[in-house]
mmCIF file of C-alpha atoms in Angstrom:
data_model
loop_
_atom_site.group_PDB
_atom_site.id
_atom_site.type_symbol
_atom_site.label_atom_id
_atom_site.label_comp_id
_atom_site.label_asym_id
_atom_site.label_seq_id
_atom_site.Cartn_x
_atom_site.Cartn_y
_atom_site.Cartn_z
ATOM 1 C CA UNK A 1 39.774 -12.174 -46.300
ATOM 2 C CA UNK A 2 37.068 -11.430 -43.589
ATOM 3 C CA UNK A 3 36.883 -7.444 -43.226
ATOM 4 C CA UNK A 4 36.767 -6.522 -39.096
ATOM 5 C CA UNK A 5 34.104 -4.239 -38.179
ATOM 6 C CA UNK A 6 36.672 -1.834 -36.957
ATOM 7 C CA UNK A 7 38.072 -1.241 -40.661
ATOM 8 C CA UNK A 8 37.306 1.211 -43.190
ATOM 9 C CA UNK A 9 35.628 0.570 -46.407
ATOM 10 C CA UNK A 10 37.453 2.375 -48.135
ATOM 11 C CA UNK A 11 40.906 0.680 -47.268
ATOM 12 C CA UNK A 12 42.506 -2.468 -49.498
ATOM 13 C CA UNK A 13 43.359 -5.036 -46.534
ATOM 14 C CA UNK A 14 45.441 -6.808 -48.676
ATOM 15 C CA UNK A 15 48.081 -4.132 -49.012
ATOM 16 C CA UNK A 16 50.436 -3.912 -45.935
ATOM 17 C CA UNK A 17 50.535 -0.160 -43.874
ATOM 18 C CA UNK A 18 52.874 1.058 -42.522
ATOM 19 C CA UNK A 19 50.703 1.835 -39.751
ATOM 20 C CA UNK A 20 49.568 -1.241 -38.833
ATOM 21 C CA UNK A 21 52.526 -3.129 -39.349
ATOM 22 C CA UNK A 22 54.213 -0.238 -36.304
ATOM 23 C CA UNK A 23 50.968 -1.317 -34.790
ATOM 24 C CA UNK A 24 51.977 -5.131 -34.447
ATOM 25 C CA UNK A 25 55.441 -4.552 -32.940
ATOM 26 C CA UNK A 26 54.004 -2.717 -30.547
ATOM 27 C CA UNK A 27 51.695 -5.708 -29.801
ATOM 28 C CA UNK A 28 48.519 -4.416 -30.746
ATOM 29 C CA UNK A 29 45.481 -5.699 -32.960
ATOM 30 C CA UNK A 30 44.330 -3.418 -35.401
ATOM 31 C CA UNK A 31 46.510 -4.861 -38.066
ATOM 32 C CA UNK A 32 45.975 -7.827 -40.575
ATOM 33 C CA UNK A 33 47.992 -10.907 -41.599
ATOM 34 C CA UNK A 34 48.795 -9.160 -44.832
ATOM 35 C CA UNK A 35 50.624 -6.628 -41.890
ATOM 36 C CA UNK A 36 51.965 -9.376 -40.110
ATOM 37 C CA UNK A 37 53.641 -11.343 -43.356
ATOM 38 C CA UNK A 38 55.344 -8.074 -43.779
ATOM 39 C CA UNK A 39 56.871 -7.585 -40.327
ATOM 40 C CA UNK A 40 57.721 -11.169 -39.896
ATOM 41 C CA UNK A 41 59.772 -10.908 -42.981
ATOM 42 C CA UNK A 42 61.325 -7.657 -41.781
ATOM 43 C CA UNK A 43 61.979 -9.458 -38.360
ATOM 44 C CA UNK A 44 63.847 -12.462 -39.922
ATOM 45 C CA UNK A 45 66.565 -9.755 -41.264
ATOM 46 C CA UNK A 46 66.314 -7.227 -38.195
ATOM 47 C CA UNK A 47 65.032 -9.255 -35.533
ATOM 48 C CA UNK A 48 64.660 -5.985 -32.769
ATOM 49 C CA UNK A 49 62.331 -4.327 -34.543
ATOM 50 C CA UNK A 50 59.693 -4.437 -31.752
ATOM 51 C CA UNK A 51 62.061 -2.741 -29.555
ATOM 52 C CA UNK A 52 63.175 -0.115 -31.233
ATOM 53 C CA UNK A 53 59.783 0.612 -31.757
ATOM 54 C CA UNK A 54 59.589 0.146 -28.088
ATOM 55 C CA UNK A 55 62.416 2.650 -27.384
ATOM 56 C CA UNK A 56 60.833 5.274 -30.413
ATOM 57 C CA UNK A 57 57.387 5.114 -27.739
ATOM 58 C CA UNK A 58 59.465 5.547 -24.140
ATOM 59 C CA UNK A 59 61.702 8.474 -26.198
ATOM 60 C CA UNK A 60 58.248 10.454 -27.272
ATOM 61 C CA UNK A 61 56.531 9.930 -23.755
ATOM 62 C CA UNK A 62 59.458 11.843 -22.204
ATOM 63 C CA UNK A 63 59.667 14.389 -24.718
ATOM 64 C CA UNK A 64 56.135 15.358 -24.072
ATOM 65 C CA UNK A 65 56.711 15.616 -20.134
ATOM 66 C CA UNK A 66 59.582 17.913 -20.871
ATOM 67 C CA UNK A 67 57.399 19.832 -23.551
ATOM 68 C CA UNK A 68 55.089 20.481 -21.110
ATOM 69 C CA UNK A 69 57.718 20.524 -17.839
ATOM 70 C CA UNK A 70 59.133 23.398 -20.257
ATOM 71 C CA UNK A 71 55.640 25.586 -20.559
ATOM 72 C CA UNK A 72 54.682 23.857 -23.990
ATOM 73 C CA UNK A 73 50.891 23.002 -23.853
ATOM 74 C CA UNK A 74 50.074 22.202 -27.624
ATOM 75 C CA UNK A 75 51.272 19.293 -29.815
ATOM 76 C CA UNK A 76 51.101 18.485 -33.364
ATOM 77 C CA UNK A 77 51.915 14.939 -33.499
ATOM 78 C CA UNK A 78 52.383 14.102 -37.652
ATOM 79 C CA UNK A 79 52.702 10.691 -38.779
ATOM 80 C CA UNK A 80 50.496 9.588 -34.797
ATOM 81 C CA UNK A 81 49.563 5.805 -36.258
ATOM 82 C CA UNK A 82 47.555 3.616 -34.619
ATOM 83 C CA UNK A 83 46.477 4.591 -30.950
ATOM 84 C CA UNK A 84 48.384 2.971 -28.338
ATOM 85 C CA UNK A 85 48.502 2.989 -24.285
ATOM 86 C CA UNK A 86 50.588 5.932 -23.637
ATOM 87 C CA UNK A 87 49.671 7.890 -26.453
ATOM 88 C CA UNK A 88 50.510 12.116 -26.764
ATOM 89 C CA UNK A 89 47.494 13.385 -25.356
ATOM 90 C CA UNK A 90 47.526 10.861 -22.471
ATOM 91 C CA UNK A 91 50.861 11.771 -21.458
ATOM 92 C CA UNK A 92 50.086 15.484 -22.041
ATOM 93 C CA UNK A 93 46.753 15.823 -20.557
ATOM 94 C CA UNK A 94 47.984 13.400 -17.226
ATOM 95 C CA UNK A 95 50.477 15.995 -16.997
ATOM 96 C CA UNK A 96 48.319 19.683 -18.059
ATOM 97 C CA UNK A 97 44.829 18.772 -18.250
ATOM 98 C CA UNK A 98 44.584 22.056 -20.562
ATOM 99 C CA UNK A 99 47.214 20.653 -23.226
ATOM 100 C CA UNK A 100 45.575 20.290 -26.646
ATOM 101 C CA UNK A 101 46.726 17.797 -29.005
ATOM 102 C CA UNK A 102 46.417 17.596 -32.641
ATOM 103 C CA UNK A 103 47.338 13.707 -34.783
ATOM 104 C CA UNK A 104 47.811 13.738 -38.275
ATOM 105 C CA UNK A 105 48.062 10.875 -40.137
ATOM 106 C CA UNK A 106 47.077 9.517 -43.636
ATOM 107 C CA UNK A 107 46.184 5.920 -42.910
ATOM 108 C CA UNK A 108 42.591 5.611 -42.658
ATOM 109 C CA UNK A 109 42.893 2.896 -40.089
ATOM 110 C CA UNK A 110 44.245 5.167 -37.720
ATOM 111 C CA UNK A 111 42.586 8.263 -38.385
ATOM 112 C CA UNK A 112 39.134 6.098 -37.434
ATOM 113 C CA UNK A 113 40.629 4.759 -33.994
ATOM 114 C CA UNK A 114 42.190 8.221 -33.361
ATOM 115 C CA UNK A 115 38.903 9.435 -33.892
ATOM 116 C CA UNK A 116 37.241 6.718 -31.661
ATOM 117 C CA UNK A 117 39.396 6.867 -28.996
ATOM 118 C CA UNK A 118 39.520 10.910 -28.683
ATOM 119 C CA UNK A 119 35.259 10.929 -28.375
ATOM 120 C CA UNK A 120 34.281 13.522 -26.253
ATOM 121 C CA UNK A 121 38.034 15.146 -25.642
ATOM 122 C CA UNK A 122 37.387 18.417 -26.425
ATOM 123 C CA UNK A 123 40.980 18.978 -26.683
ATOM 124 C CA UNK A 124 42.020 16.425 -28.673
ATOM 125 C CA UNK A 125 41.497 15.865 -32.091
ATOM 126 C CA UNK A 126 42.853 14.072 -36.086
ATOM 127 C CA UNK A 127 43.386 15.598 -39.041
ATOM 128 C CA UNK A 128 43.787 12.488 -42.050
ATOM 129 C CA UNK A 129 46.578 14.342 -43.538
ATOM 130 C CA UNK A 130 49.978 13.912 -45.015
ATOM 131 C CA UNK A 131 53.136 15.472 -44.197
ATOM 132 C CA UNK A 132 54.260 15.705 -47.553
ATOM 133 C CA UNK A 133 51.559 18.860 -47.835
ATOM 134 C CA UNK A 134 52.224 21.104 -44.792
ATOM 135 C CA UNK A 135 49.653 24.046 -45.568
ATOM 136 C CA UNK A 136 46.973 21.179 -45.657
ATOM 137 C CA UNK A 137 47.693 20.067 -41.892
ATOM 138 C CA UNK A 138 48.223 23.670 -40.711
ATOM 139 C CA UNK A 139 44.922 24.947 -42.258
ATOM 140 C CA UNK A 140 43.055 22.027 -40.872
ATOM 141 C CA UNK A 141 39.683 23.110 -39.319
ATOM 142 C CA UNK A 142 40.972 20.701 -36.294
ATOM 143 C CA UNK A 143 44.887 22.877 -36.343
ATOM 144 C CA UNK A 144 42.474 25.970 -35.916
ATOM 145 C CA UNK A 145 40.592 25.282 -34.027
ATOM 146 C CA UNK A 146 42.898 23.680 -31.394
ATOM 147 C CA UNK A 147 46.192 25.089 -32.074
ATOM 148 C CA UNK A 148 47.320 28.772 -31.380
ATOM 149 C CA UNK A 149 50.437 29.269 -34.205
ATOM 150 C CA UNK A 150 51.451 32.202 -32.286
ATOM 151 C CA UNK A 151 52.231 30.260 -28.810
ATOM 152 C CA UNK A 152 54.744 27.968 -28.951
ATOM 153 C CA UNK A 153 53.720 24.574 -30.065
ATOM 154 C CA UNK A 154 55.872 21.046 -30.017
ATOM 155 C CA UNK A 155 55.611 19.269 -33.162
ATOM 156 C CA UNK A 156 56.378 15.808 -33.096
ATOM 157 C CA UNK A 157 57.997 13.724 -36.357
ATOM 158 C CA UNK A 158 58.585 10.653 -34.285
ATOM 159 C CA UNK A 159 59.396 7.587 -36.716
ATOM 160 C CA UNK A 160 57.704 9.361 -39.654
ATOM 161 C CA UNK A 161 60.586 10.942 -41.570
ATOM 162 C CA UNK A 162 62.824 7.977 -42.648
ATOM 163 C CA UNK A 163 59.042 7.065 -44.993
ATOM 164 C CA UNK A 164 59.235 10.239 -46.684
ATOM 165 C CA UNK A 165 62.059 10.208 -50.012
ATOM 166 C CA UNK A 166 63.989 12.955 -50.487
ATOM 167 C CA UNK A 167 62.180 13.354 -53.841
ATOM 168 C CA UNK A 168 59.395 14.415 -51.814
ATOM 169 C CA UNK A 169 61.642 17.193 -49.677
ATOM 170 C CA UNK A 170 61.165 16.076 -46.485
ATOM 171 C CA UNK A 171 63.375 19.127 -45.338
ATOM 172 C CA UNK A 172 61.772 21.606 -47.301
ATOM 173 C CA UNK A 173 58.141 19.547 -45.263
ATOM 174 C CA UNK A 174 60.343 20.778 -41.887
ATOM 175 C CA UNK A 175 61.472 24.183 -42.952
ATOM 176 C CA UNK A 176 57.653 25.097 -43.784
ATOM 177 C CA UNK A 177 56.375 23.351 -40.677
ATOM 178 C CA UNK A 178 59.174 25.293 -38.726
ATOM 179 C CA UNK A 179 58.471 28.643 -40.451
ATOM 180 C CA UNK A 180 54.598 28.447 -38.810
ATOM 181 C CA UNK A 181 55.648 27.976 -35.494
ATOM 182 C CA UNK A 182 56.040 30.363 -32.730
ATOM 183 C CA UNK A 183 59.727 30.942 -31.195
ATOM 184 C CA UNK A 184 60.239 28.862 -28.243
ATOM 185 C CA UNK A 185 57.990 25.728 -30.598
ATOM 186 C CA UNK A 186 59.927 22.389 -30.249
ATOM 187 C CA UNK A 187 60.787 19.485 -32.953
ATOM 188 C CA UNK A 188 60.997 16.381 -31.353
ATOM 189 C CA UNK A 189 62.546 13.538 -33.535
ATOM 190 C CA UNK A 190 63.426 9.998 -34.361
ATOM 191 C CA UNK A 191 64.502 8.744 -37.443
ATOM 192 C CA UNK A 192 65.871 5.459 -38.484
ATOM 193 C CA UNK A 193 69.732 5.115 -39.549
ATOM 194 C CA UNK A 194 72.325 1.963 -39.866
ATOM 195 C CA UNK A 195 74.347 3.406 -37.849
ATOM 196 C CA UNK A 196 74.181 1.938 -33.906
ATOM 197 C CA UNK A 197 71.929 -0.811 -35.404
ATOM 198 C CA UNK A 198 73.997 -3.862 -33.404
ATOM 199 C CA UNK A 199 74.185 -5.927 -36.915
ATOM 200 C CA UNK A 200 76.335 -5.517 -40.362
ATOM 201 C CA UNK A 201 74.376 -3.393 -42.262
ATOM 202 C CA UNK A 202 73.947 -5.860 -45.121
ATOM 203 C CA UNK A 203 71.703 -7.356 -43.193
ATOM 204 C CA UNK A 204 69.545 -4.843 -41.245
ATOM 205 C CA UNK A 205 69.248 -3.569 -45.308
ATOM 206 C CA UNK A 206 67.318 -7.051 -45.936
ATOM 207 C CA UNK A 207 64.721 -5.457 -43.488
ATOM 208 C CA UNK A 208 64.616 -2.035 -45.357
ATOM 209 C CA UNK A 209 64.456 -4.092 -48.735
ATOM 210 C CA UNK A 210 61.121 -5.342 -46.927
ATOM 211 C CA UNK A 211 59.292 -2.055 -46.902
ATOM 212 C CA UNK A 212 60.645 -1.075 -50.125
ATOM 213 C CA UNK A 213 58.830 -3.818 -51.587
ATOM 214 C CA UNK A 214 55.647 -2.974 -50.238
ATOM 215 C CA UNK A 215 55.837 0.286 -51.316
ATOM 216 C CA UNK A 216 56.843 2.385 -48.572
ATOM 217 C CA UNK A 217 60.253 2.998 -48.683
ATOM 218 C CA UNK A 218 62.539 3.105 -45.361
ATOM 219 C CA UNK A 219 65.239 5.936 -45.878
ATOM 220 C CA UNK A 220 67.887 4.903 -43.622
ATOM 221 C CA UNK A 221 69.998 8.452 -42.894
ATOM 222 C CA UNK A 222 72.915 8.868 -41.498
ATOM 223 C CA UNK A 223 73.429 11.091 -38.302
ATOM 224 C CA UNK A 224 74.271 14.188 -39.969
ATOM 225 C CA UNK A 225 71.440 13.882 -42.856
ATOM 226 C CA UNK A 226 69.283 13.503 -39.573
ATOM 227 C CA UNK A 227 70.832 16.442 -37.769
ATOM 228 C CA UNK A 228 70.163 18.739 -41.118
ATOM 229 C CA UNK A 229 65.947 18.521 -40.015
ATOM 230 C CA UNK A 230 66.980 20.729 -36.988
ATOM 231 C CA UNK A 231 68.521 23.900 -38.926
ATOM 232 C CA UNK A 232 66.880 26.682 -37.421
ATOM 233 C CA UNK A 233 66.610 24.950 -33.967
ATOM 234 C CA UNK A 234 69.208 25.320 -30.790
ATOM 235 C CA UNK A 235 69.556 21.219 -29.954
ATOM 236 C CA UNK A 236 68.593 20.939 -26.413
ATOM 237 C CA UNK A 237 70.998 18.385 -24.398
ATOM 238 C CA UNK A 238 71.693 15.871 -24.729
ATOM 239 C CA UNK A 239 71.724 16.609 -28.762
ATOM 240 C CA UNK A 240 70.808 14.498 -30.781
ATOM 241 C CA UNK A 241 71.578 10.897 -29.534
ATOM 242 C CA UNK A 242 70.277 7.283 -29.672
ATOM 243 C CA UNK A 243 66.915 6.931 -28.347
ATOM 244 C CA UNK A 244 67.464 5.573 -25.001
ATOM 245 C CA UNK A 245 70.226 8.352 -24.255
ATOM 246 C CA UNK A 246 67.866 11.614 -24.450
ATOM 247 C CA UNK A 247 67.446 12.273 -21.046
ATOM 248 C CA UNK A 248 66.879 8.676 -19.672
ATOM 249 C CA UNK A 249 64.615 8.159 -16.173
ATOM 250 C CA UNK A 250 66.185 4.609 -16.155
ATOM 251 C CA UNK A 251 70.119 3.023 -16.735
ATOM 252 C CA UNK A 252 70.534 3.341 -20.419
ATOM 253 C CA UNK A 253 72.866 0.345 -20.339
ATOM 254 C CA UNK A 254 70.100 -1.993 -18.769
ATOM 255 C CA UNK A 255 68.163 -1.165 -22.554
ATOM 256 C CA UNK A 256 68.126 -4.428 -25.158
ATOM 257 C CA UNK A 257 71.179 -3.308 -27.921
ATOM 258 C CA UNK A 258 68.646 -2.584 -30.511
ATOM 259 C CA UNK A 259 67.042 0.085 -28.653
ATOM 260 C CA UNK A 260 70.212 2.670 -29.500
ATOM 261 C CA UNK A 261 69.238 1.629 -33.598
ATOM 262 C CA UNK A 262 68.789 5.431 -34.548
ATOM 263 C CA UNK A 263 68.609 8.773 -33.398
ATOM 264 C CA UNK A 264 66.266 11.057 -31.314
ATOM 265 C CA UNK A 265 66.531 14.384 -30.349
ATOM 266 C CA UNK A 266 64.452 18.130 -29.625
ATOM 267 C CA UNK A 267 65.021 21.353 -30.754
ATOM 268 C CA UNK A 268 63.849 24.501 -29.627
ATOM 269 C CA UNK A 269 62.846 27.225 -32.209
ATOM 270 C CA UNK A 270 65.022 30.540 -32.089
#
């Protein structure tokens, strides 16, 4: 297999990310046919994946025009992937020119293109990263640098936390996260679950057995597991909701079924 200039040395492009394989429902082309196999096979058991993915990009864009509607001007986006159009700091920045933004992610693919496509943003940076170790991303040269932990900040886990076990205490990840925020910070959420998925979920499971054979593990939650990531939050309306129901600028009923696969929602910090 032909390595593209645009790839890292030091990643295996025979090994599916989860990254890249996000990357190709969204329609973009920094992801290989190793990827592609995967999401295909994903696709033939849960055929809307590409628009929930859809729905996961359209919730985020207008949490971050509330964040900063709201006086929030600094994001920590964990788990950012692949650059697309329409990514945090676009929407931020189009909307504060001041707003600093801060990706973390661990896949090397789109740490590089993060850093490419953030050249000469001073207020915009990556930190390769995994949220799994919170003191690492939150003692980042780039966090410091960028990030003032005693002014409210709006961290985003959008589509992250349903790849993290709970072996790996993905709520205890939150708590600490939550713990070195300001008051007034903000969580903003998705996370994968069965339930509103418009299929029996012994199907939409072949999907998930898809990523747990590639090693990355979907952890499909149910609303209240979900809901237990925003303890020490106030829910802001409309609670937490499917995707295309938090605070919609267009008919939620005109959205494809699988769009309301999941939940989203943002919390503001007591």
């Amino acid at each position: 297999m032909e390595r593209p200039a645009w790839a890292p040395r030091s990643i295996d492009i025979s090994v599916p990310s989860v990254s890249r394989i996000y990357d190709y429902y969204l329609g973009g082309s920094h992801n290989f046919e190793v990827d592609r196999e995967a999401a295909r096979k994903a696709m033939a058991h849960l055929p809307g994946l590409p628009k929930i993915m859809q729905a996961n990009r359209a919730f985020m864009r207008r949490a971050v025009r509330h964040a900063v509607a709201a006086g929030v001007e600094q994001f920590l986006d964990i788990g950012s992937g692949i650059p697309t159009f329409g990514n945090v700091h676009e929407v931020a920045q189009t909307a504060h020119p001041g707003a600093r933004v801060v990706y973390v992610d661990h896949d090397p693919v789109a740490v590089a293109h993060s850093d490419a496509v953030l050249e000469g943003n001073e207020n915009a940076d990556v930190v390769a990263a995994d949220l799994r170790k919170p003191q690492e991303i939150l003692s980042s040269p780039q966090v410091e640098r960028l990030i003032d932990l005693n002014r409210p900040v709006a961290l985003l886990l959008v589509a992250i936390l349903h790849f993290v076990e709970d072996a790996d205490d993905p709520y205890g990840a939150v708590a600490q996260l939550r713990d070195a925020l300001a008051p007034g910070s903000l969580l903003v959420l998705t996370h994968a679950s069965y339930e509103g998925i418009p299929l029996p979920a012994e199907r939409a499971e072949g999907a998930v057995d898809v990523y747990r054979d590639i090693r990355n593990p979907l952890i499909m939650r149910s609303r209240d597991e979900i809901a237990r990531f925003f303890e020490g939050y106030d829910m802001m309306e409309p609670g937490l909701v499917p995707m295309p129901h938090w605070r919609p600028e267009s008919a939620p009923e005109d959205e494809d079924p699988y769009a309301f696969s999941g939940f989203a929602g943002v919390g503001i910090a007591a």
